[in-house]
PDB file of C-alpha atoms in Angstrom:
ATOM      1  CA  UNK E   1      16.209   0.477  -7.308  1.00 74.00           C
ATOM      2  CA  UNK E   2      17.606  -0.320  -3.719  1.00 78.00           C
ATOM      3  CA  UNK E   3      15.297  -1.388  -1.336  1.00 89.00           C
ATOM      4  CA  UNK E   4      14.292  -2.363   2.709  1.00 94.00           C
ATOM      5  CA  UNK E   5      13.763  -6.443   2.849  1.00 94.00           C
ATOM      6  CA  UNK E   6      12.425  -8.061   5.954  1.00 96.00           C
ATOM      7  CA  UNK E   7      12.325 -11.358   6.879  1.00 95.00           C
ATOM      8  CA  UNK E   8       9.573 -12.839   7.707  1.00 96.00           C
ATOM      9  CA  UNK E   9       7.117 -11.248   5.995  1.00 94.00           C
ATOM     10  CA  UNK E  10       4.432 -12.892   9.392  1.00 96.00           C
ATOM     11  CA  UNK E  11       5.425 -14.467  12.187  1.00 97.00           C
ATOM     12  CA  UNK E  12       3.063 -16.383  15.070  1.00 97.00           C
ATOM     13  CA  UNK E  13       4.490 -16.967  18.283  1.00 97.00           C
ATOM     14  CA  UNK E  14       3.471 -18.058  21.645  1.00 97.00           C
ATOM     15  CA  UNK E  15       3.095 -15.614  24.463  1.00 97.00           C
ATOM     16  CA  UNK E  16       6.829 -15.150  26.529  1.00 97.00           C
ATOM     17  CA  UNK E  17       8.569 -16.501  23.886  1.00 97.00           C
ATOM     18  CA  UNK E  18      11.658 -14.515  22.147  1.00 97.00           C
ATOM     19  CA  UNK E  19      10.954 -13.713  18.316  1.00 98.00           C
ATOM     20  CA  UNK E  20      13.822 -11.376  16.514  1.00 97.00           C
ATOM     21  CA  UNK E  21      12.853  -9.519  13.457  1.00 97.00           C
ATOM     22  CA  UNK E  22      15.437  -9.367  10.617  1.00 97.00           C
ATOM     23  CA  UNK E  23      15.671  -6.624   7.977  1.00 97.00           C
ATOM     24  CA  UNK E  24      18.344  -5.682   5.343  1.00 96.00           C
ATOM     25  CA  UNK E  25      18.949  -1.916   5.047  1.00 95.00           C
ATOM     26  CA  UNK E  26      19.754  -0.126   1.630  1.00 94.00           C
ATOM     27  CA  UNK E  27      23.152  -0.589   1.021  1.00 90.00           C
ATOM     28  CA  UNK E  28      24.977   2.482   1.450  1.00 89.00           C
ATOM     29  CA  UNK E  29      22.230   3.913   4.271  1.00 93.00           C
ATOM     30  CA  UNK E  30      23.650   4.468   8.075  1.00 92.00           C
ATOM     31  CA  UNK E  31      20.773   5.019   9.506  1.00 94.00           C
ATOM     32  CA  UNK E  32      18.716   2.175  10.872  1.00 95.00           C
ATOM     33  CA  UNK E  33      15.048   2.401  12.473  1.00 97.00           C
ATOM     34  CA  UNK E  34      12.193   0.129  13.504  1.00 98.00           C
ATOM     35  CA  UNK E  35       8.309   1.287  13.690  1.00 97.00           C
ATOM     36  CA  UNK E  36       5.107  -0.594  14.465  1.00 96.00           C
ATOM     37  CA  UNK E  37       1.666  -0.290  14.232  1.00 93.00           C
ATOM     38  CA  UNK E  38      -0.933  -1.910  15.976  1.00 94.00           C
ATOM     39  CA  UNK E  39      -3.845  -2.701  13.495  1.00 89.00           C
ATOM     40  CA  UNK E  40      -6.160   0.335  12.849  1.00 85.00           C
ATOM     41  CA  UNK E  41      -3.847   2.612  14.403  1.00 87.00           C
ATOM     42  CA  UNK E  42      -0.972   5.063  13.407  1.00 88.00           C
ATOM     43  CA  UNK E  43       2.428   4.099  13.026  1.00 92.00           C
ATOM     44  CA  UNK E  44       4.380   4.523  16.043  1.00 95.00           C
ATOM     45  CA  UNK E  45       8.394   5.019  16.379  1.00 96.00           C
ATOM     46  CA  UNK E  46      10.434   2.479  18.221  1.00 97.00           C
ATOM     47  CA  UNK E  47      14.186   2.907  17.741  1.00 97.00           C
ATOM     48  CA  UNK E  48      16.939   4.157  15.764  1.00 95.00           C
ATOM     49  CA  UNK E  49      20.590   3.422  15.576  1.00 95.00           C
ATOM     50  CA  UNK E  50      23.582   4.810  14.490  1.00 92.00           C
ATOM     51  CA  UNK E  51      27.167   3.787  13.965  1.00 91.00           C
ATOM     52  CA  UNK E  52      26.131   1.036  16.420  1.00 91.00           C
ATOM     53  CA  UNK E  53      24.398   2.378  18.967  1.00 94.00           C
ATOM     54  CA  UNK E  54      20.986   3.819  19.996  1.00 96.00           C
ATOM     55  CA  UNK E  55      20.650   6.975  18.981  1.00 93.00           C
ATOM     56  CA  UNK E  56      16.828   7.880  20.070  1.00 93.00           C
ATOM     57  CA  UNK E  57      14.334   5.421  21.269  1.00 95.00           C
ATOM     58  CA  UNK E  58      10.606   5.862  22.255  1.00 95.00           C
ATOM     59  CA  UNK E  59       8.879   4.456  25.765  1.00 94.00           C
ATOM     60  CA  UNK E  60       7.516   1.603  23.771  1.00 95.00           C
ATOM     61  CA  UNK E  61      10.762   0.663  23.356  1.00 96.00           C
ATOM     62  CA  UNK E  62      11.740  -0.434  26.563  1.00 94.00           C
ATOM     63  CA  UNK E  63      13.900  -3.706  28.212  1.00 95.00           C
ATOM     64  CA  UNK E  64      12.002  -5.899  26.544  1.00 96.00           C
ATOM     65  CA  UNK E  65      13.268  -4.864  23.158  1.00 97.00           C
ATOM     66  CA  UNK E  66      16.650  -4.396  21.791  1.00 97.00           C
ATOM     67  CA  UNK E  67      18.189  -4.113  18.147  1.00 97.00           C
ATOM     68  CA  UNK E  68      21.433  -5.086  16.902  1.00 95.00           C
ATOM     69  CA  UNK E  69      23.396  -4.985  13.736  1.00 92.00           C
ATOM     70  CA  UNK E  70      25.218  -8.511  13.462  1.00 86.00           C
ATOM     71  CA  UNK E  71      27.044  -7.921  10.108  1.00 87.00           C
ATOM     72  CA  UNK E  72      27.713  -5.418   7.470  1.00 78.00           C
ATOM     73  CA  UNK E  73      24.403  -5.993   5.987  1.00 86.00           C
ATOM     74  CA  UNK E  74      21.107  -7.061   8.441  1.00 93.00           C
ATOM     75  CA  UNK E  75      20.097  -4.722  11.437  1.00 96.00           C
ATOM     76  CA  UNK E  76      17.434  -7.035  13.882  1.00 97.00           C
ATOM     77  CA  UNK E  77      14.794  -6.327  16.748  1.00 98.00           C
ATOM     78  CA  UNK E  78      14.544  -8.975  19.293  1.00 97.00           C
ATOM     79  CA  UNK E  79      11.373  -9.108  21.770  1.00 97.00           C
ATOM     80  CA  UNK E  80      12.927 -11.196  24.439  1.00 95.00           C
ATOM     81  CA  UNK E  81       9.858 -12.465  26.135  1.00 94.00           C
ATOM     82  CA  UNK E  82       6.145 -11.279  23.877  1.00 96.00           C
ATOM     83  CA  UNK E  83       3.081  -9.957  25.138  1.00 96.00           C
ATOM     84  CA  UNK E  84      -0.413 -10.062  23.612  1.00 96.00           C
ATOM     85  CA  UNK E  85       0.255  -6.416  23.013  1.00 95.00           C
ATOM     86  CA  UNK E  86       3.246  -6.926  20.954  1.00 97.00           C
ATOM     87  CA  UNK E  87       0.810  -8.343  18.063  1.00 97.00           C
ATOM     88  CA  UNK E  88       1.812  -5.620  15.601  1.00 97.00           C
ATOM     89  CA  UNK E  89       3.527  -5.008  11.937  1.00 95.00           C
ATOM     90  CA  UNK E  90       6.905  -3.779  12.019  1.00 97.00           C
ATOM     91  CA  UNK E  91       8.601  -1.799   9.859  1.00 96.00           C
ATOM     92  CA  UNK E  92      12.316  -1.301   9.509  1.00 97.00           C
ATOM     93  CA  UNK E  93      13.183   1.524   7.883  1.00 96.00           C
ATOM     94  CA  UNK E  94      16.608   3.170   6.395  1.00 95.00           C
ATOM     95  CA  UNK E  95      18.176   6.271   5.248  1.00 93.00           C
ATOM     96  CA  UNK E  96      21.579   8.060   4.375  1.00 91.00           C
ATOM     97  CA  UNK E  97      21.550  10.844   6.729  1.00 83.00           C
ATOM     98  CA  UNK E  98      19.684  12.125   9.429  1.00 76.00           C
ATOM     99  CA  UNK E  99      17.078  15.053   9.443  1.00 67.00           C
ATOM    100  CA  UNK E 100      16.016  16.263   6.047  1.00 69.00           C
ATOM    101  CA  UNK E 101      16.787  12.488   4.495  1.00 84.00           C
ATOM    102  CA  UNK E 102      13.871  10.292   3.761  1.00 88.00           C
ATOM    103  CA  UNK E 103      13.687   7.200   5.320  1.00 92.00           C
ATOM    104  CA  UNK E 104      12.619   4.436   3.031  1.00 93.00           C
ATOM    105  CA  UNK E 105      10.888   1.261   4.726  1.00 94.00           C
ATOM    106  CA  UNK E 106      10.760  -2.053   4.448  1.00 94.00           C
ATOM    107  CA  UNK E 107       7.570  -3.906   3.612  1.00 92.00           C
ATOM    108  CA  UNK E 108       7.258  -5.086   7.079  1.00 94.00           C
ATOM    109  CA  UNK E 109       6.745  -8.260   9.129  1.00 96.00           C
ATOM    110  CA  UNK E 110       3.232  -8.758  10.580  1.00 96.00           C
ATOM    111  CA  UNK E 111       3.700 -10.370  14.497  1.00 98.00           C
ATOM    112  CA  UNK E 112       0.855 -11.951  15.764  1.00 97.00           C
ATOM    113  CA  UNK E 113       1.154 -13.021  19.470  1.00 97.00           C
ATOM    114  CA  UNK E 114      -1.080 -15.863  20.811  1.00 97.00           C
TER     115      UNK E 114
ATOM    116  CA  UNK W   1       6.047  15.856  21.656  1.00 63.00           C
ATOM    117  CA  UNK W   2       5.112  16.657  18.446  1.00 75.00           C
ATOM    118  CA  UNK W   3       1.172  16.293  17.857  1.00 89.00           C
ATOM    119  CA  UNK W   4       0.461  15.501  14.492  1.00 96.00           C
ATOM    120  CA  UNK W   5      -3.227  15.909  13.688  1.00 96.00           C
ATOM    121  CA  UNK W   6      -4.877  14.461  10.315  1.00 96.00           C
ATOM    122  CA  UNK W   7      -8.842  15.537  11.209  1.00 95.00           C
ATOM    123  CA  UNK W   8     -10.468  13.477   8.092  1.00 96.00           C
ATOM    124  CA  UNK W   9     -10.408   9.664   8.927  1.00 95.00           C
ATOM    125  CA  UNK W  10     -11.956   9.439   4.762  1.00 97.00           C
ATOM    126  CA  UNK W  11     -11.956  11.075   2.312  1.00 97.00           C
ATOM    127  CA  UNK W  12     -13.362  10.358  -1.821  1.00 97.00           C
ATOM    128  CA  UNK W  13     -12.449  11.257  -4.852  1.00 97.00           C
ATOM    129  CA  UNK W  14     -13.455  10.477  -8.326  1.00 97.00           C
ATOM    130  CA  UNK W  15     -10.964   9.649 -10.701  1.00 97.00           C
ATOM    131  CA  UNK W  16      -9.264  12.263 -12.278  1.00 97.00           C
ATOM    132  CA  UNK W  17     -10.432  14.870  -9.971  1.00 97.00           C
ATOM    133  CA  UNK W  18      -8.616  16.494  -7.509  1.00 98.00           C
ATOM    134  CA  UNK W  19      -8.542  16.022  -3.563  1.00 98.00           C
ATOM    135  CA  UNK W  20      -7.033  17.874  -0.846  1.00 98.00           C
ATOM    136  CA  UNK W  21      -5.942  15.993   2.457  1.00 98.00           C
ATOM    137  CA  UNK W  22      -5.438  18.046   5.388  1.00 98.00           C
ATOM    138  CA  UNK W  23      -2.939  17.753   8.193  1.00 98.00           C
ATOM    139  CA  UNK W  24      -1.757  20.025  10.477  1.00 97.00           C
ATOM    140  CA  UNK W  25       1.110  19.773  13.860  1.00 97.00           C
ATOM    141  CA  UNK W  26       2.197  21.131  16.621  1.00 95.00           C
ATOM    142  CA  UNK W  27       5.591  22.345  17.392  1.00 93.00           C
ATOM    143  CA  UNK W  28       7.467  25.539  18.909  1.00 92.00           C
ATOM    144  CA  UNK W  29      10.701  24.239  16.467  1.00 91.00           C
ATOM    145  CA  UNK W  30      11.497  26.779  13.779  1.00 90.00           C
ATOM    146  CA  UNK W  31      13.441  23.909  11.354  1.00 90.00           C
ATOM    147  CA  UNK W  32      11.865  20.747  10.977  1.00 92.00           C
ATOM    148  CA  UNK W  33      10.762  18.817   8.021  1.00 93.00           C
ATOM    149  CA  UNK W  34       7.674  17.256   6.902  1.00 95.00           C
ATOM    150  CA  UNK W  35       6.450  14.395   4.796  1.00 95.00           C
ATOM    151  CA  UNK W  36       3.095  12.807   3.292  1.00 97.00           C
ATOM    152  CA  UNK W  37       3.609   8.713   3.379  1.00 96.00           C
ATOM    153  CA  UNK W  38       1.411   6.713   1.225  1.00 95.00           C
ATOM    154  CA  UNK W  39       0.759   2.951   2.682  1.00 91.00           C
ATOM    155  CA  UNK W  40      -1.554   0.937   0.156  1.00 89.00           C
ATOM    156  CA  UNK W  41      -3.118  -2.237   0.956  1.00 83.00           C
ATOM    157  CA  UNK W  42       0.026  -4.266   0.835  1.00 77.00           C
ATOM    158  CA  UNK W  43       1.259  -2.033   3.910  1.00 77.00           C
ATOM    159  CA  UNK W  44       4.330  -0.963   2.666  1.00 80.00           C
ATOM    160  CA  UNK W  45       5.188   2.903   3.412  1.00 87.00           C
ATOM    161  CA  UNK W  46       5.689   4.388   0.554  1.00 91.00           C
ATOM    162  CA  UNK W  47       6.913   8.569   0.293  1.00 92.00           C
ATOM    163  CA  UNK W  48       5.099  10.458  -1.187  1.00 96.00           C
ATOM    164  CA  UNK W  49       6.751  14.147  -1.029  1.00 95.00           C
ATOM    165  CA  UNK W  50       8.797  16.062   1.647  1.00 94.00           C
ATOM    166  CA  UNK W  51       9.095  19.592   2.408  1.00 94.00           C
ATOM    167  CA  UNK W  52      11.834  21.574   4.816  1.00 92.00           C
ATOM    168  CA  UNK W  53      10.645  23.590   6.936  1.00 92.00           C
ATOM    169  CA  UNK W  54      13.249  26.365   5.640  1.00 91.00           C
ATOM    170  CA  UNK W  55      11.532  26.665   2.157  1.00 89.00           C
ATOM    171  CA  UNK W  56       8.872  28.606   1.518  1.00 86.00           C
ATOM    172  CA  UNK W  57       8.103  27.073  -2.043  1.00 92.00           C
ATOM    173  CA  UNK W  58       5.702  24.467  -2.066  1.00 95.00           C
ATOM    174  CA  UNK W  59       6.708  21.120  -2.920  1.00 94.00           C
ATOM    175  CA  UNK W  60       5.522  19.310  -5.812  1.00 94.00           C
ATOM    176  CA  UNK W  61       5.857  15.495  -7.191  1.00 94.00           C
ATOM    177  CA  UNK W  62       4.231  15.247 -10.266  1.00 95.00           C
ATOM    178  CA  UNK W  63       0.400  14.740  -9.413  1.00 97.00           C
ATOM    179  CA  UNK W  64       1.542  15.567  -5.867  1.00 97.00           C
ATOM    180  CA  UNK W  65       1.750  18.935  -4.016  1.00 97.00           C
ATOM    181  CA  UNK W  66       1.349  20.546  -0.779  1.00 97.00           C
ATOM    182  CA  UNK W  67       0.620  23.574   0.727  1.00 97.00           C
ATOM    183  CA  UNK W  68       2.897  24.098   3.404  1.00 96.00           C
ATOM    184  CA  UNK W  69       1.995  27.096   5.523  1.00 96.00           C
ATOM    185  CA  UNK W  70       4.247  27.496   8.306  1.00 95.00           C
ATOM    186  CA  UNK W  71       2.774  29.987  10.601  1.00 94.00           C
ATOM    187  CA  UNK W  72      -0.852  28.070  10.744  1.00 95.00           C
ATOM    188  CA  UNK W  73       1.230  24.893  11.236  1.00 96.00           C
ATOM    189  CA  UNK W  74      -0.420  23.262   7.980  1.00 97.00           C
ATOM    190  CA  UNK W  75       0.552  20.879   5.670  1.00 97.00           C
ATOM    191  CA  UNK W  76      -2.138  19.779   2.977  1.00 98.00           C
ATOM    192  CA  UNK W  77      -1.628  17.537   0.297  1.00 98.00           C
ATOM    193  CA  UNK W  78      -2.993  17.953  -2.483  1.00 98.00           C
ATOM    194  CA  UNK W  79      -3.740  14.958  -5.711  1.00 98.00           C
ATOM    195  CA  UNK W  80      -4.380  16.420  -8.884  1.00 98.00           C
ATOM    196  CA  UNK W  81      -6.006  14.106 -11.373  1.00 97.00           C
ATOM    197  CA  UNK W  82      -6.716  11.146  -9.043  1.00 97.00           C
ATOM    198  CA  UNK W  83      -6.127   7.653 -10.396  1.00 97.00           C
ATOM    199  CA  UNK W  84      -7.327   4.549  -8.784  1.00 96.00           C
ATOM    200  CA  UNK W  85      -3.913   3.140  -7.897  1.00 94.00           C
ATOM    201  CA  UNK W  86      -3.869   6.210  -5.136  1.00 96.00           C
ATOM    202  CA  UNK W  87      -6.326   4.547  -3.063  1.00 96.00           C
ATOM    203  CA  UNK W  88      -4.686   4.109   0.025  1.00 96.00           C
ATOM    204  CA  UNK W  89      -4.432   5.263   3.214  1.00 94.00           C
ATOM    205  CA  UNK W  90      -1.981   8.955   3.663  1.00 97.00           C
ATOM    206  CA  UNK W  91       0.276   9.267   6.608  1.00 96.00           C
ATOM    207  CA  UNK W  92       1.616  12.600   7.306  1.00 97.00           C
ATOM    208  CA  UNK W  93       4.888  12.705   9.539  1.00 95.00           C
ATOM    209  CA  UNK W  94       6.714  15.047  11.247  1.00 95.00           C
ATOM    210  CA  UNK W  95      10.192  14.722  12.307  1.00 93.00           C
ATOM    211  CA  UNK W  96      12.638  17.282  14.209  1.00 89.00           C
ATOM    212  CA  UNK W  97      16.003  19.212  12.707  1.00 85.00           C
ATOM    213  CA  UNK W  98      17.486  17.758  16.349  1.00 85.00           C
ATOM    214  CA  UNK W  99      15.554  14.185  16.413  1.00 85.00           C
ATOM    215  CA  UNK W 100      15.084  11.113  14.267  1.00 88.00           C
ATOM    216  CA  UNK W 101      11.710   9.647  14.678  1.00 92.00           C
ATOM    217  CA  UNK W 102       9.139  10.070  12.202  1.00 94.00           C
ATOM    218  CA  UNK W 103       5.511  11.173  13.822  1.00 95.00           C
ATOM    219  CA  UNK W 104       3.169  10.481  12.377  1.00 95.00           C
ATOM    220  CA  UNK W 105      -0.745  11.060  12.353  1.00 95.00           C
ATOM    221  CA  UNK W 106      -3.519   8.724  12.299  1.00 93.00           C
ATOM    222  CA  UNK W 107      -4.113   8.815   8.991  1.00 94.00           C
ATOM    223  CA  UNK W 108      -6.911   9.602   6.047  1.00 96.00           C
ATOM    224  CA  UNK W 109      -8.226   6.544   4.086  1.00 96.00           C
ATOM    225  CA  UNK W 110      -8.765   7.707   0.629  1.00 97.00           C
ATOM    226  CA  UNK W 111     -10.979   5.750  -1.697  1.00 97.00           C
ATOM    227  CA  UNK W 112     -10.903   6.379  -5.417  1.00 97.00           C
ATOM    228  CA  UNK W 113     -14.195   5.742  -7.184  1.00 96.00           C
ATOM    229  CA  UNK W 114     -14.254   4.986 -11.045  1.00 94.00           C
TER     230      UNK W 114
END
């Protein structure tokens, strides 16, 4: 069964330093998002993107951020310069459509910030 | 915004009973669909079962159904027959006809006792 891969499954960085989260999409999805959630607390929406472009992004999800889709295949979030805050797991999700279709999500990569 | 509200933080079930998770939202949208996510201790999101906001039948997945009443703005889930490999924590998520975030609420941990 397709699924959402991310790469890498943890990452530790250094405060102000640029980290860029990679994930691979299912295959035939055209819908592309990225959630995170700060231990103990709910999952919170970041971005999504569409035919190469933003189509909806939250307030978290502000200058610091930004996603791209490189190739065919991976769709990434880059945090140009982290904060302590940032510390987080992020989850890229997928799905076919918009609306009604499920979005499926990757396993996620677990930031830590020091 | 959508408010997603999920009141019990635990809940506990014995195996092969059944247990009832609550969640309820707020929204003056008529169309909108709803979902229960499951994220065990690996962390990986994992759906559980959707329902449109158009239907008025219930959806089920197997062990898995909700009660979806519209007017009180209620979506329960309900696990018939517990088994310990549904320990996890439930996310319940709203997202808009017109939108493509998930929201989600804050959660129930439910522990499955032998």
């Amino acid at each position: 069964e397709p699924e959402v891969t991310q790469t890498p499954s943890h990452q530790v960085t250094q405060m102000g330093q640029e980290v860029i989260l990679r994930c691979v999409p299912i295959s035939n999805h055209l819908y592309f998002y990225w959630y995170r959630q700060i231990l103990g607390q709910k999952v919170e929406f970041l971005v999504s993107f569409y035919n190469n472009e933003i189509s909806e992004k939250s307030e978290i999800f502000d200058d610091q951020f930004s996603v791209e889709r490189p190739d065919g295949s991976n769709f990434t979030l880059k945090i140009r310069s982290t904060k302590l805050e940032d510390s987080a797991m992020y989850f890229c999700a997928s799905s076919w459509g918009s609306g009604k279709e499920t979005q499926y999500f990757g396993p996620g990569t677990r930031l830590l910030v020091l | 915004a959508q408010t997603v509200t999920q009141s019990q933080p635990e809940m506990s079930v014995q195996e092969a009973e059944t247990v009832t998770l609550s969640c309820t939202y707020d929204t003056s949208e008529s169309d909108y669909y709803l979902f229960w996510y499951k994220q065990p201790p690996s962390r990986q999101m994992i759906l559980v079962i959707r329902q449109e906001a158009y239907k008025q039948q219930n959806a089920t997945e197997n062990r898995f159904s909700v009660n979806f009443q519209k007017a009180a703005k209620s979506f329960s889930l309900k696990i018939s027959d517990s088994q310990l490999g549904d320990a996890a924590m439930y996310f319940c998520a709203y997202r808009s006809n017109s939108g493509y975030a998930l929201n989600f609420g804050k959660g129930t941990s439910l522990l499955v006792t032998p």
